[in-house]
Amino acid sequence: MLLELYIKNFALIDELRIEYNQGLNIITGETGSGKSIMIDALSLALGKKASKNVVRSGENKAIVEACFSVSENIVQEIVSLLGIDIEENLVILAREVSKDGRSISRINGRTITQNDLKLITPTLITIHGQNEYEQLMTSASQLQLIDGFGQEDLATLLSEYNEYFAQYLGVKKELLELNDNMDASKIERELDILDYEINEIKESKLKKNEKEEIKETLARLENAEKIQGGIHYSYELLYDENDSALNKISKVINRIESISNYLPESEQWLETLNDAYYSLEDLAQEIISNQSESDNSEAEIDRLNYRLDKINLLYRKYGKSHDEVINYLAQAEERKEKILSRDRLNQEYQEKIDQLEKQLTKLSLQITDSRKIVAKKLEEELKRELLSLNMKNVQFEIQFNAVPLSKTGADQVEFMISFNKGESLKPLSQTASGGEISRFMLAFKTVVAQTDEIESLIFDEIDTGVSGIAAQKIGEKLKEISKYRQVICITHLPQIASFANTHFVVEKTQSDVDTKTSIKMLSMDDRYQELAKMMSGTNITDNTLSTAKEMIAKNMEM
């Protein structure tokens, strides 16, 4: 359930905090007051594409936060998918959009991507607006709605079908790649190139870490003179001069030995000095052993540089590292093998495709049969809901047409409807008026809402083209849905507004410098005034006020 919506510096909104309740939340206001801005702001928090134009003029960024109370199932899903901890079953979606168009999304303070956000938001709330009405007109959307409505009956079949279809696409891709160059001359050229590349890599006998080792060796050879000078200089200071370090230590040892009879503690000194002497002597021998007598260092440098150039050439052509070059070699050998075995592989791939097509066809027929059963159930329940909305002469039928295998099966569906007695069934997109499609959509969502776990529904423009009895019926239906779902509805009609459990009014105010949109929750007395104003404009009379009170009293009892 949506508990709270916080909006700051968004479009005409300076700063708003709206606390929603259970049941039916109604939002009213004058045309152009900014009612739909609330929906736009919430849509932004839910992952809608951001535009820098939403940032209020003169501000650096817009902020929208939506706080939801969610079920344990949703909590587990979010934790599983995104690894985000949730306390007290509260989920807070936050979105910031800067004036340069950059945006950041967060869930419970954790920054996430838009793709991850869109995995979760459909489970929290559904917004029914004009765009969704348009989507309902497409065959693909209609098929998706049928599958959603019959999820329990179709889920296993569709899952199995999708696994086979993924294999089917994979084998077809392999076949396409295998025959990408069917021209004999092109194949010969490709084989020549592959042979050259394979031989070049193999003949190089590339070794792991070879490049690094060559660089180390080159550094030693190119600095050989400096190294040898340092070795000889160090050896002479340690060992090979009259005043070398070892000679001096030897003199110290002799002098300490001459007084050792008088100083017992000198025994420890002598032990330390002797250890130092022998350690330095060993070190001197080790240092001098590293001197090089090689006369061919220049030839060795040339050889190593040539080898290094060869390795760099391989890295430029086939990969940036030893592992990448070896991986390229494996792929080239595999491709060569496929080309040489093309006829055999063609046959194998085609046999796999034929087998998968048979399996997919068998499953698609089962899916079609199950979908038709689900569609019949949907037809019956939808007709019942349409009848309750005072649409007595409506006829509705879901037609199936067979199409080639695709990721959704082998079905194309069309919602066929007749709203008036004596008219033949026609596609929904060709027959419905604004008021009719609004009621149809409400009926459809009433049916679908009984099969999902989404706790909050928002209806925007649900009353388009509706008045009189039809508006009353829509209000009754929204009230009915609100008994087991939170409903938020923007409306222009007093008949619908009178059913509210909570009523908000949106107002737009203008000053000399700017325009602001605000919203407030109405008290009961304020509701009477707002409903009367919706019925008669600014000319509120005792009769309209009395009618408003009667409507609210009657409809709040439902």
PDB file of N, CA and C in Angstrom, residues 319-390:
ATOM      1  N   GLY A 319      44.465 -10.130 -29.082  1.00  0.00           N
ATOM      2  CA  GLY A 319      44.013  -9.949 -27.708  1.00  0.00           C
ATOM      3  C   GLY A 319      45.031  -9.147 -26.923  1.00  0.00           C
ATOM      4  N   LYS A 320      44.641  -8.639 -25.778  1.00  0.00           N
ATOM      5  CA  LYS A 320      45.509  -7.761 -25.016  1.00  0.00           C
ATOM      6  C   LYS A 320      46.363  -8.507 -23.997  1.00  0.00           C
ATOM      7  N   SER A 321      46.198  -9.847 -23.920  1.00  0.00           N
ATOM      8  CA  SER A 321      46.954 -10.623 -22.949  1.00  0.00           C
ATOM      9  C   SER A 321      47.186 -12.023 -23.503  1.00  0.00           C
ATOM     10  N   HIS A 322      48.035 -12.784 -22.804  1.00  0.00           N
ATOM     11  CA  HIS A 322      48.299 -14.170 -23.192  1.00  0.00           C
ATOM     12  C   HIS A 322      47.008 -14.973 -23.248  1.00  0.00           C
ATOM     13  N   ASP A 323      46.170 -14.836 -22.205  1.00  0.00           N
ATOM     14  CA  ASP A 323      44.927 -15.619 -22.140  1.00  0.00           C
ATOM     15  C   ASP A 323      43.978 -15.271 -23.277  1.00  0.00           C
ATOM     16  N   GLU A 324      43.893 -13.987 -23.639  1.00  0.00           N
ATOM     17  CA  GLU A 324      43.007 -13.574 -24.722  1.00  0.00           C
ATOM     18  C   GLU A 324      43.489 -14.121 -26.069  1.00  0.00           C
ATOM     19  N   VAL A 325      44.801 -14.142 -26.275  1.00  0.00           N
ATOM     20  CA  VAL A 325      45.349 -14.678 -27.525  1.00  0.00           C
ATOM     21  C   VAL A 325      45.059 -16.175 -27.626  1.00  0.00           C
ATOM     22  N   ILE A 326      45.248 -16.899 -26.522  1.00  0.00           N
ATOM     23  CA  ILE A 326      44.983 -18.345 -26.518  1.00  0.00           C
ATOM     24  C   ILE A 326      43.492 -18.622 -26.725  1.00  0.00           C
ATOM     25  N   ASN A 327      42.642 -17.770 -26.155  1.00  0.00           N
ATOM     26  CA  ASN A 327      41.195 -17.918 -26.353  1.00  0.00           C
ATOM     27  C   ASN A 327      40.832 -17.674 -27.820  1.00  0.00           C
ATOM     28  N   TYR A 328      41.479 -16.675 -28.449  1.00  0.00           N
ATOM     29  CA  TYR A 328      41.256 -16.404 -29.869  1.00  0.00           C
ATOM     30  C   TYR A 328      41.662 -17.614 -30.709  1.00  0.00           C
ATOM     31  N   LEU A 329      42.778 -18.231 -30.343  1.00  0.00           N
ATOM     32  CA  LEU A 329      43.245 -19.418 -31.057  1.00  0.00           C
ATOM     33  C   LEU A 329      42.202 -20.537 -30.984  1.00  0.00           C
ATOM     34  N   ALA A 330      41.652 -20.742 -29.798  1.00  0.00           N
ATOM     35  CA  ALA A 330      40.640 -21.792 -29.625  1.00  0.00           C
ATOM     36  C   ALA A 330      39.404 -21.510 -30.483  1.00  0.00           C
ATOM     37  N   GLN A 331      38.972 -20.237 -30.529  1.00  0.00           N
ATOM     38  CA  GLN A 331      37.803 -19.872 -31.332  1.00  0.00           C
ATOM     39  C   GLN A 331      38.085 -20.046 -32.825  1.00  0.00           C
ATOM     40  N   ALA A 332      39.305 -19.684 -33.240  1.00  0.00           N
ATOM     41  CA  ALA A 332      39.668 -19.826 -34.659  1.00  0.00           C
ATOM     42  C   ALA A 332      39.686 -21.296 -35.063  1.00  0.00           C
ATOM     43  N   GLU A 333      40.221 -22.145 -34.196  1.00  0.00           N
ATOM     44  CA  GLU A 333      40.261 -23.583 -34.489  1.00  0.00           C
ATOM     45  C   GLU A 333      38.851 -24.165 -34.535  1.00  0.00           C
ATOM     46  N   GLU A 334      37.997 -23.680 -33.624  1.00  0.00           N
ATOM     47  CA  GLU A 334      36.604 -24.153 -33.608  1.00  0.00           C
ATOM     48  C   GLU A 334      35.881 -23.729 -34.887  1.00  0.00           C
ATOM     49  N   ARG A 335      36.089 -22.478 -35.297  1.00  0.00           N
ATOM     50  CA  ARG A 335      35.461 -21.981 -36.522  1.00  0.00           C
ATOM     51  C   ARG A 335      35.960 -22.761 -37.742  1.00  0.00           C
ATOM     52  N   LYS A 336      37.254 -23.055 -37.794  1.00  0.00           N
ATOM     53  CA  LYS A 336      37.811 -23.820 -38.908  1.00  0.00           C
ATOM     54  C   LYS A 336      37.185 -25.208 -38.960  1.00  0.00           C
ATOM     55  N   GLU A 337      37.042 -25.821 -37.784  1.00  0.00           N
ATOM     56  CA  GLU A 337      36.448 -27.153 -37.718  1.00  0.00           C
ATOM     57  C   GLU A 337      35.002 -27.132 -38.202  1.00  0.00           C
ATOM     58  N   LYS A 338      34.275 -26.081 -37.848  1.00  0.00           N
ATOM     59  CA  LYS A 338      32.880 -25.968 -38.285  1.00  0.00           C
ATOM     60  C   LYS A 338      32.785 -25.823 -39.809  1.00  0.00           C
ATOM     61  N   ILE A 339      33.683 -25.017 -40.355  1.00  0.00           N
ATOM     62  CA  ILE A 339      33.654 -24.817 -41.813  1.00  0.00           C
ATOM     63  C   ILE A 339      33.972 -26.122 -42.530  1.00  0.00           C
ATOM     64  N   LEU A 340      35.012 -26.822 -42.053  1.00  0.00           N
ATOM     65  CA  LEU A 340      35.405 -28.077 -42.687  1.00  0.00           C
ATOM     66  C   LEU A 340      34.337 -29.162 -42.509  1.00  0.00           C
ATOM     67  N   SER A 341      33.552 -29.010 -41.427  1.00  0.00           N
ATOM     68  CA  SER A 341      32.502 -30.010 -41.153  1.00  0.00           C
ATOM     69  C   SER A 341      31.119 -29.444 -41.462  1.00  0.00           C
ATOM     70  N   ARG A 342      31.066 -28.425 -42.345  1.00  0.00           N
ATOM     71  CA  ARG A 342      29.830 -27.684 -42.572  1.00  0.00           C
ATOM     72  C   ARG A 342      28.672 -28.584 -42.995  1.00  0.00           C
ATOM     73  N   ASP A 343      28.914 -29.471 -43.931  1.00  0.00           N
ATOM     74  CA  ASP A 343      27.822 -30.314 -44.420  1.00  0.00           C
ATOM     75  C   ASP A 343      27.247 -31.178 -43.300  1.00  0.00           C
ATOM     76  N   ARG A 344      28.138 -31.767 -42.504  1.00  0.00           N
ATOM     77  CA  ARG A 344      27.683 -32.601 -41.398  1.00  0.00           C
ATOM     78  C   ARG A 344      26.936 -31.769 -40.357  1.00  0.00           C
ATOM     79  N   LEU A 345      27.499 -30.583 -40.020  1.00  0.00           N
ATOM     80  CA  LEU A 345      26.867 -29.735 -39.018  1.00  0.00           C
ATOM     81  C   LEU A 345      25.528 -29.180 -39.512  1.00  0.00           C
ATOM     82  N   ASN A 346      25.468 -28.843 -40.801  1.00  0.00           N
ATOM     83  CA  ASN A 346      24.200 -28.379 -41.370  1.00  0.00           C
ATOM     84  C   ASN A 346      23.098 -29.402 -41.140  1.00  0.00           C
ATOM     85  N   GLN A 347      23.436 -30.644 -41.386  1.00  0.00           N
ATOM     86  CA  GLN A 347      22.451 -31.701 -41.204  1.00  0.00           C
ATOM     87  C   GLN A 347      22.073 -31.854 -39.725  1.00  0.00           C
ATOM     88  N   GLU A 348      23.103 -31.808 -38.858  1.00  0.00           N
ATOM     89  CA  GLU A 348      22.831 -31.945 -37.427  1.00  0.00           C
ATOM     90  C   GLU A 348      21.957 -30.795 -36.909  1.00  0.00           C
ATOM     91  N   TYR A 349      22.303 -29.565 -37.309  1.00  0.00           N
ATOM     92  CA  TYR A 349      21.519 -28.406 -36.857  1.00  0.00           C
ATOM     93  C   TYR A 349      20.078 -28.492 -37.365  1.00  0.00           C
ATOM     94  N   GLN A 350      19.923 -28.880 -38.628  1.00  0.00           N
ATOM     95  CA  GLN A 350      18.578 -28.945 -39.192  1.00  0.00           C
ATOM     96  C   GLN A 350      17.752 -30.011 -38.494  1.00  0.00           C
ATOM     97  N   GLU A 351      18.393 -31.127 -38.137  1.00  0.00           N
ATOM     98  CA  GLU A 351      17.676 -32.168 -37.404  1.00  0.00           C
ATOM     99  C   GLU A 351      17.246 -31.667 -36.025  1.00  0.00           C
ATOM    100  N   LYS A 352      18.131 -30.915 -35.370  1.00  0.00           N
ATOM    101  CA  LYS A 352      17.780 -30.340 -34.062  1.00  0.00           C
ATOM    102  C   LYS A 352      16.616 -29.367 -34.196  1.00  0.00           C
ATOM    103  N   ILE A 353      16.672 -28.525 -35.241  1.00  0.00           N
ATOM    104  CA  ILE A 353      15.600 -27.547 -35.458  1.00  0.00           C
ATOM    105  C   ILE A 353      14.273 -28.261 -35.707  1.00  0.00           C
ATOM    106  N   ASP A 354      14.302 -29.314 -36.513  1.00  0.00           N
ATOM    107  CA  ASP A 354      13.070 -30.066 -36.788  1.00  0.00           C
ATOM    108  C   ASP A 354      12.509 -30.678 -35.512  1.00  0.00           C
ATOM    109  N   GLN A 355      13.389 -31.239 -34.680  1.00  0.00           N
ATOM    110  CA  GLN A 355      12.938 -31.843 -33.428  1.00  0.00           C
ATOM    111  C   GLN A 355      12.333 -30.788 -32.502  1.00  0.00           C
ATOM    112  N   LEU A 356      13.017 -29.644 -32.400  1.00  0.00           N
ATOM    113  CA  LEU A 356      12.523 -28.572 -31.525  1.00  0.00           C
ATOM    114  C   LEU A 356      11.214 -27.993 -32.044  1.00  0.00           C
ATOM    115  N   GLU A 357      11.082 -27.865 -33.363  1.00  0.00           N
ATOM    116  CA  GLU A 357       9.830 -27.355 -33.934  1.00  0.00           C
ATOM    117  C   GLU A 357       8.659 -28.286 -33.617  1.00  0.00           C
ATOM    118  N   LYS A 358       8.913 -29.606 -33.669  1.00  0.00           N
ATOM    119  CA  LYS A 358       7.858 -30.560 -33.328  1.00  0.00           C
ATOM    120  C   LYS A 358       7.443 -30.407 -31.863  1.00  0.00           C
ATOM    121  N   GLN A 359       8.464 -30.267 -31.000  1.00  0.00           N
ATOM    122  CA  GLN A 359       8.167 -30.115 -29.574  1.00  0.00           C
ATOM    123  C   GLN A 359       7.443 -28.801 -29.307  1.00  0.00           C
ATOM    124  N   LEU A 360       7.897 -27.734 -29.957  1.00  0.00           N
ATOM    125  CA  LEU A 360       7.270 -26.419 -29.777  1.00  0.00           C
ATOM    126  C   LEU A 360       5.838 -26.424 -30.312  1.00  0.00           C
ATOM    127  N   THR A 361       5.623 -27.065 -31.445  1.00  0.00           N
ATOM    128  CA  THR A 361       4.276 -27.139 -32.013  1.00  0.00           C
ATOM    129  C   THR A 361       3.344 -27.887 -31.067  1.00  0.00           C
ATOM    130  N   LYS A 362       3.836 -28.997 -30.518  1.00  0.00           N
ATOM    131  CA  LYS A 362       3.034 -29.770 -29.572  1.00  0.00           C
ATOM    132  C   LYS A 362       2.675 -28.922 -28.343  1.00  0.00           C
ATOM    133  N   LEU A 363       3.671 -28.231 -27.786  1.00  0.00           N
ATOM    134  CA  LEU A 363       3.420 -27.387 -26.614  1.00  0.00           C
ATOM    135  C   LEU A 363       2.515 -26.204 -26.952  1.00  0.00           C
ATOM    136  N   SER A 364       2.718 -25.614 -28.144  1.00  0.00           N
ATOM    137  CA  SER A 364       1.905 -24.452 -28.522  1.00  0.00           C
ATOM    138  C   SER A 364       0.432 -24.825 -28.642  1.00  0.00           C
ATOM    139  N   LEU A 365       0.158 -26.038 -29.106  1.00  0.00           N
ATOM    140  CA  LEU A 365      -1.234 -26.488 -29.200  1.00  0.00           C
ATOM    141  C   LEU A 365      -1.841 -26.650 -27.807  1.00  0.00           C
ATOM    142  N   GLN A 366      -1.047 -27.164 -26.873  1.00  0.00           N
ATOM    143  CA  GLN A 366      -1.514 -27.284 -25.492  1.00  0.00           C
ATOM    144  C   GLN A 366      -1.753 -25.904 -24.883  1.00  0.00           C
ATOM    145  N   ILE A 367      -0.847 -24.970 -25.187  1.00  0.00           N
ATOM    146  CA  ILE A 367      -0.996 -23.602 -24.678  1.00  0.00           C
ATOM    147  C   ILE A 367      -2.251 -22.959 -25.256  1.00  0.00           C
ATOM    148  N   THR A 368      -2.477 -23.162 -26.545  1.00  0.00           N
ATOM    149  CA  THR A 368      -3.670 -22.597 -27.186  1.00  0.00           C
ATOM    150  C   THR A 368      -4.938 -23.130 -26.523  1.00  0.00           C
ATOM    151  N   ASP A 369      -4.995 -24.442 -26.298  1.00  0.00           N
ATOM    152  CA  ASP A 369      -6.172 -25.031 -25.652  1.00  0.00           C
ATOM    153  C   ASP A 369      -6.377 -24.433 -24.253  1.00  0.00           C
ATOM    154  N   SER A 370      -5.295 -24.305 -23.501  1.00  0.00           N
ATOM    155  CA  SER A 370      -5.405 -23.737 -22.147  1.00  0.00           C
ATOM    156  C   SER A 370      -5.808 -22.272 -22.206  1.00  0.00           C
ATOM    157  N   ARG A 371      -5.223 -21.536 -23.167  1.00  0.00           N
ATOM    158  CA  ARG A 371      -5.577 -20.115 -23.307  1.00  0.00           C
ATOM    159  C   ARG A 371      -7.054 -19.940 -23.649  1.00  0.00           C
ATOM    160  N   LYS A 372      -7.586 -20.802 -24.462  1.00  0.00           N
ATOM    161  CA  LYS A 372      -9.002 -20.685 -24.833  1.00  0.00           C
ATOM    162  C   LYS A 372      -9.911 -20.920 -23.630  1.00  0.00           C
ATOM    163  N   ILE A 373      -9.505 -21.858 -22.767  1.00  0.00           N
ATOM    164  CA  ILE A 373     -10.274 -22.080 -21.539  1.00  0.00           C
ATOM    165  C   ILE A 373     -10.204 -20.842 -20.645  1.00  0.00           C
ATOM    166  N   VAL A 374      -8.983 -20.283 -20.507  1.00  0.00           N
ATOM    167  CA  VAL A 374      -8.800 -19.058 -19.701  1.00  0.00           C
ATOM    168  C   VAL A 374      -9.579 -17.907 -20.321  1.00  0.00           C
ATOM    169  N   ALA A 375      -9.520 -17.788 -21.659  1.00  0.00           N
ATOM    170  CA  ALA A 375     -10.218 -16.696 -22.350  1.00  0.00           C
ATOM    171  C   ALA A 375     -11.721 -16.781 -22.126  1.00  0.00           C
ATOM    172  N   LYS A 376     -12.265 -17.996 -22.139  1.00  0.00           N
ATOM    173  CA  LYS A 376     -13.711 -18.164 -21.916  1.00  0.00           C
ATOM    174  C   LYS A 376     -14.095 -17.719 -20.509  1.00  0.00           C
ATOM    175  N   LYS A 377     -13.259 -18.064 -19.545  1.00  0.00           N
ATOM    176  CA  LYS A 377     -13.507 -17.628 -18.167  1.00  0.00           C
ATOM    177  C   LYS A 377     -13.421 -16.105 -18.060  1.00  0.00           C
ATOM    178  N   LEU A 378     -12.419 -15.536 -18.744  1.00  0.00           N
ATOM    179  CA  LEU A 378     -12.258 -14.082 -18.735  1.00  0.00           C
ATOM    180  C   LEU A 378     -13.456 -13.406 -19.387  1.00  0.00           C
ATOM    181  N   GLU A 379     -13.944 -13.939 -20.482  1.00  0.00           N
ATOM    182  CA  GLU A 379     -15.136 -13.400 -21.153  1.00  0.00           C
ATOM    183  C   GLU A 379     -16.321 -13.342 -20.197  1.00  0.00           C
ATOM    184  N   GLU A 380     -16.569 -14.448 -19.511  1.00  0.00           N
ATOM    185  CA  GLU A 380     -17.732 -14.525 -18.626  1.00  0.00           C
ATOM    186  C   GLU A 380     -17.631 -13.542 -17.472  1.00  0.00           C
ATOM    187  N   GLU A 381     -16.436 -13.485 -16.844  1.00  0.00           N
ATOM    188  CA  GLU A 381     -16.275 -12.576 -15.706  1.00  0.00           C
ATOM    189  C   GLU A 381     -16.319 -11.115 -16.150  1.00  0.00           C
ATOM    190  N   LEU A 382     -15.761 -10.833 -17.328  1.00  0.00           N
ATOM    191  CA  LEU A 382     -15.774  -9.463 -17.822  1.00  0.00           C
ATOM    192  C   LEU A 382     -17.183  -9.023 -18.179  1.00  0.00           C
ATOM    193  N   LYS A 383     -17.968  -9.911 -18.782  1.00  0.00           N
ATOM    194  CA  LYS A 383     -19.366  -9.574 -19.099  1.00  0.00           C
ATOM    195  C   LYS A 383     -20.148  -9.265 -17.826  1.00  0.00           C
ATOM    196  N   ARG A 384     -19.879 -10.044 -16.780  1.00  0.00           N
ATOM    197  CA  ARG A 384     -20.568  -9.816 -15.511  1.00  0.00           C
ATOM    198  C   ARG A 384     -20.204  -8.446 -14.939  1.00  0.00           C
ATOM    199  N   GLU A 385     -18.926  -8.086 -15.018  1.00  0.00           N
ATOM    200  CA  GLU A 385     -18.502  -6.778 -14.511  1.00  0.00           C
ATOM    201  C   GLU A 385     -19.080  -5.649 -15.360  1.00  0.00           C
ATOM    202  N   LEU A 386     -19.110  -5.818 -16.683  1.00  0.00           N
ATOM    203  CA  LEU A 386     -19.675  -4.791 -17.562  1.00  0.00           C
ATOM    204  C   LEU A 386     -21.162  -4.600 -17.292  1.00  0.00           C
ATOM    205  N   LEU A 387     -21.853  -5.686 -16.990  1.00  0.00           N
ATOM    206  CA  LEU A 387     -23.278  -5.600 -16.663  1.00  0.00           C
ATOM    207  C   LEU A 387     -23.477  -4.785 -15.388  1.00  0.00           C
ATOM    208  N   SER A 388     -22.576  -4.975 -14.423  1.00  0.00           N
ATOM    209  CA  SER A 388     -22.693  -4.221 -13.175  1.00  0.00           C
ATOM    210  C   SER A 388     -22.395  -2.742 -13.373  1.00  0.00           C
ATOM    211  N   LEU A 389     -21.752  -2.401 -14.497  1.00  0.00           N
ATOM    212  CA  LEU A 389     -21.469  -0.996 -14.823  1.00  0.00           C
ATOM    213  C   LEU A 389     -22.531  -0.425 -15.770  1.00  0.00           C
ATOM    214  N   ASN A 390     -23.687  -1.082 -15.791  1.00  0.00           N
ATOM    215  CA  ASN A 390     -24.835  -0.615 -16.580  1.00  0.00           C
ATOM    216  C   ASN A 390     -24.579  -0.700 -18.083  1.00  0.00           C
TER     217      ASN A 390
END
